[in-house]
Structures are given as structure tokens and as C-alpha cells.
Tab-separated table of C-alpha atoms in Angstrom:
chain	number	residue	atom	x	y	z
A	1	UNK	CA	191.863	358.992	90.661
A	2	UNK	CA	195.437	359.679	91.811
A	3	UNK	CA	198.094	361.000	89.441
A	4	UNK	CA	201.355	359.081	89.699
A	5	UNK	CA	204.764	359.839	88.187
A	6	UNK	CA	206.132	356.682	86.593
A	7	UNK	CA	208.467	355.316	83.973
A	8	UNK	CA	207.267	351.955	82.621
A	9	UNK	CA	204.944	349.139	83.757
A	10	UNK	CA	202.410	349.349	86.564
A	11	UNK	CA	199.973	346.968	88.089
A	12	UNK	CA	197.750	347.091	91.104
A	13	UNK	CA	197.291	344.304	93.624
A	14	UNK	CA	194.201	344.206	95.774
A	15	UNK	CA	194.019	343.094	99.371
A	16	UNK	CA	192.109	340.087	100.622
A	17	UNK	CA	188.431	340.546	101.303
A	18	UNK	CA	188.711	339.445	104.934
A	19	UNK	CA	188.657	342.358	107.365
A	20	UNK	CA	191.932	341.501	109.121
A	21	UNK	CA	194.005	340.886	105.976
A	22	UNK	CA	196.143	343.787	104.795
A	23	UNK	CA	198.708	343.762	102.038
A	24	UNK	CA	202.214	343.648	103.456
A	25	UNK	CA	205.641	343.548	101.837
A	26	UNK	CA	207.181	340.071	102.180
A	27	UNK	CA	210.591	340.037	100.495
A	28	UNK	CA	212.518	340.787	97.337
A	29	UNK	CA	215.285	338.952	95.468
A	30	UNK	CA	217.179	339.527	92.260
A	31	UNK	CA	219.298	338.119	89.473
A	32	UNK	CA	221.922	340.769	88.658
A	33	UNK	CA	222.437	341.923	85.082
A	34	UNK	CA	224.092	339.239	82.979
A	35	UNK	CA	224.016	337.790	79.497
A	36	UNK	CA	222.152	334.484	79.654
A	37	UNK	CA	219.266	332.529	78.186
A	38	UNK	CA	218.216	331.165	81.594
A	39	UNK	CA	218.258	333.187	84.835
A	40	UNK	CA	217.842	331.145	88.029
A	41	UNK	CA	217.826	332.546	91.558
A	42	UNK	CA	216.229	331.801	94.919
A	43	UNK	CA	213.226	333.679	96.351
A	44	UNK	CA	211.683	332.936	99.743
A	45	UNK	CA	207.990	333.524	100.441
A	46	UNK	CA	206.286	333.522	103.819
A	47	UNK	CA	202.912	334.316	105.365
A	48	UNK	CA	199.370	333.875	104.092
A	49	UNK	CA	197.532	335.053	100.974
A	50	UNK	CA	200.798	335.349	99.045
A	51	UNK	CA	201.390	336.881	95.628
A	52	UNK	CA	204.678	336.946	93.696
A	53	UNK	CA	205.758	339.273	90.888
A	54	UNK	CA	208.833	338.864	88.714
A	55	UNK	CA	210.070	341.745	86.587
A	56	UNK	CA	212.458	341.045	83.739
A	57	UNK	CA	214.375	343.769	81.934
A	58	UNK	CA	215.758	342.566	78.595
A	59	UNK	CA	218.207	344.391	76.380
A	60	UNK	CA	217.231	342.241	73.406
A	61	UNK	CA	217.556	342.402	69.689
A	62	UNK	CA	214.290	342.235	67.724
A	63	UNK	CA	213.146	338.627	67.476
A	64	UNK	CA	214.508	337.584	70.860
A	65	UNK	CA	211.896	336.829	73.504
A	66	UNK	CA	211.345	335.964	77.130
A	67	UNK	CA	209.714	332.554	76.751
A	68	UNK	CA	208.486	332.150	80.320
A	69	UNK	CA	209.043	332.317	84.059
A	70	UNK	CA	208.445	329.735	86.775
A	71	UNK	CA	208.545	329.634	90.569
A	72	UNK	CA	209.085	326.246	92.215
A	73	UNK	CA	208.499	324.758	88.757
A	74	UNK	CA	205.028	326.360	88.455
A	75	UNK	CA	204.531	328.537	85.350
A	76	UNK	CA	203.908	332.210	86.073
A	77	UNK	CA	201.423	334.302	84.059
A	78	UNK	CA	202.902	337.101	81.960
A	79	UNK	CA	200.767	340.120	82.762
A	80	UNK	CA	202.737	342.804	81.005
A	81	UNK	CA	205.331	343.704	78.439
A	82	UNK	CA	206.573	347.107	77.419
A	83	UNK	CA	208.903	347.417	74.470
A	84	UNK	CA	211.345	350.296	74.198
A	85	UNK	CA	211.538	351.588	70.655
A	86	UNK	CA	210.189	348.395	69.055
A	87	UNK	CA	211.438	344.848	69.276
A	88	UNK	CA	211.635	342.995	72.560
A	89	UNK	CA	213.990	345.207	74.549
A	90	UNK	CA	212.053	346.341	77.578
A	91	UNK	CA	210.211	345.198	80.659
A	92	UNK	CA	208.242	341.991	81.186
A	93	UNK	CA	206.153	341.320	84.305
A	94	UNK	CA	205.039	337.881	85.504
A	95	UNK	CA	202.707	337.041	88.394
A	96	UNK	CA	201.862	333.983	90.487
A	97	UNK	CA	199.036	333.953	93.020
A	98	UNK	CA	199.569	331.695	96.049
A	99	UNK	CA	203.182	330.732	95.251
A	100	UNK	CA	204.749	327.844	97.156
A	101	UNK	CA	205.745	328.688	100.713
A	102	UNK	CA	209.463	328.850	101.545
A	103	UNK	CA	212.627	329.076	99.476
A	104	UNK	CA	212.243	328.101	95.816
A	105	UNK	CA	213.846	328.971	92.507
A	106	UNK	CA	212.635	331.616	90.097
A	107	UNK	CA	213.609	330.586	86.566
A	108	UNK	CA	213.301	332.995	83.623
A	109	UNK	CA	213.894	331.579	80.148
A	110	UNK	CA	214.698	333.370	76.892
A	111	UNK	CA	214.932	331.983	73.373
A	112	UNK	CA	218.586	333.104	73.150
A	113	UNK	CA	221.265	334.614	75.385
A	114	UNK	CA	220.489	338.274	76.100
A	115	UNK	CA	221.558	340.908	78.602
A	116	UNK	CA	218.873	340.695	81.326
A	117	UNK	CA	218.207	341.764	84.884
A	118	UNK	CA	215.485	340.105	86.987
A	119	UNK	CA	213.819	341.153	90.235
A	120	UNK	CA	211.180	339.367	92.276
A	121	UNK	CA	208.945	340.707	95.014
A	122	UNK	CA	206.335	338.949	97.127
A	123	UNK	CA	203.525	340.268	99.290
A	124	UNK	CA	201.183	338.779	101.866
A	125	UNK	CA	197.537	339.642	102.494
A	126	UNK	CA	196.771	339.803	98.762
A	127	UNK	CA	193.433	338.778	97.318
A	128	UNK	CA	193.815	335.320	95.765
A	129	UNK	CA	191.452	335.863	92.805
A	130	UNK	CA	190.985	338.642	90.270
A	131	UNK	CA	194.633	339.761	90.182
A	132	UNK	CA	195.951	342.092	89.025
A	133	UNK	CA	193.304	344.612	90.001
A	134	UNK	CA	194.385	346.897	87.164
A	135	UNK	CA	197.327	347.243	84.800
A	136	UNK	CA	198.888	350.047	82.776
A	137	UNK	CA	201.718	349.665	80.276
A	138	UNK	CA	203.348	352.715	78.842
A	139	UNK	CA	206.634	354.452	78.703
A	140	UNK	CA	208.490	357.434	77.454
A	141	UNK	CA	208.840	355.995	73.965
A	142	UNK	CA	212.480	355.140	74.372
A	143	UNK	CA	215.038	354.209	76.999
A	144	UNK	CA	216.739	357.626	77.049
A	145	UNK	CA	213.840	359.977	77.778
A	146	UNK	CA	212.757	361.212	81.186
A	147	UNK	CA	209.842	361.086	83.565
A	148	UNK	CA	206.347	360.226	82.407
A	149	UNK	CA	203.173	361.230	84.222
A	150	UNK	CA	200.066	359.081	83.909
A	151	UNK	CA	197.097	357.911	85.950
A	152	UNK	CA	195.856	354.538	87.111
A	153	UNK	CA	192.570	353.853	88.849
A	154	UNK	CA	192.180	350.970	91.276
A	155	UNK	CA	189.086	348.809	91.234
A	156	UNK	CA	189.271	347.594	94.856
A	157	UNK	CA	189.960	349.589	98.009
A	158	UNK	CA	193.258	349.059	99.854
A	159	UNK	CA	195.219	348.284	96.689
A	160	UNK	CA	198.976	348.661	96.269
A	161	UNK	CA	200.833	349.791	93.168
A	162	UNK	CA	203.768	347.724	91.887
A	163	UNK	CA	206.110	349.127	89.232
A	164	UNK	CA	208.885	347.747	87.060
A	165	UNK	CA	211.057	349.837	84.832
A	166	UNK	CA	214.280	349.759	82.914
A	167	UNK	CA	217.239	349.804	85.295
A	168	UNK	CA	218.626	353.284	85.606
A	169	UNK	CA	219.999	355.593	88.239
A	170	UNK	CA	218.263	358.554	89.798
A	171	UNK	CA	214.787	357.044	90.160
A	172	UNK	CA	212.726	358.911	92.733
A	173	UNK	CA	209.268	358.255	94.130
A	174	UNK	CA	206.465	360.744	94.329
A	175	UNK	CA	204.798	361.776	97.575
A	176	UNK	CA	203.286	358.821	99.437
A	177	UNK	CA	205.343	356.228	97.523
A	178	UNK	CA	208.101	353.873	98.648
A	179	UNK	CA	210.892	352.539	96.434
A	180	UNK	CA	212.132	349.017	97.180
A	181	UNK	CA	215.020	347.768	95.074
């Protein structure tokens, strides 16, 4: 078990079972912070054995919700939500295994206009079943506190860790980690 310093939501993706397949970073896209009830932006996937994650940070009032996310019109599965201090302000993570190849729109919908920021990231060489390998949701208990240390154990070998957290400055990675924004 490896101890990892983190701030919010974590999930683990596992690589394909085939010997030659290795997880590889594909690309990332984003929808910059704005007040809206519908965030739409383009994300381009390539390669084989694709997996797509969309992280949504919402500065919402209690009772306001992210109602869904799609890629190329296909609904994504919400695999995580972490609320900061109650209500719906916080991080939401969506996943789609084997997303459409090429440039397509990511669409995130909310039940009312809220201040949101959305990031997407895709990988190749990911196992196409049984995702995510593992998932941990926790946080510092509020948006103003500092670093949290916790552990996550992977189920499959050759897994990668993906993290989403509330946008803030000064985020650093621990030894052996890479930050992609």
C-alpha cells in the first residue's frame, strides 16, 4: 500500500490485460470557470482502449446539483462526488469507457446556473471493463484547510491514479507523481 498526499477525489484506472497495452496519457481539455447551467467544450480522443474522465468543480448553493455529463451525446457515469462543508459545492467525477474516437463535445448540465469549472482527461491502454479499479472520496472537511494524507490500494497491477480537487493555487505532487492541468 502506498501513502499518497491528496486533497479531494481519487480513482484508479487499470491497464488492459493484454501484455503490450500500457496506460498512456492521451489529452486534456477544459471549460474555464464561469457561471452557467450548461458547460460545453470540445475534447479529442485518440488511440485504442480509451477511457475519459470529466471532473466538475461546483461552487453551488445547497439544493443545486450537477444533473449529468455526456461525451458525444453518450451519458457518462458519475463515479464520485465530494461535498465541501455540506450541500453540493465540491467535486464531481464522471467516467466513460471507450468514448467515441476524435473530437466531440463534453456537456455538463446543472439544475441551475452555478459557478463551475470543468476539466476532462483521456487515456489509452485502459482496461475496458471493471473501471474504476478503486475509488476514494475524502477531503479536508472544508475548502480552506490544507493537505490531507490518505492511502489507496489498487486491485490490478499497472494502475494509474487520477485526482480531481477544488481549484486552488500551490498544488504540489508527491514523489513519483505528475501533475497535469
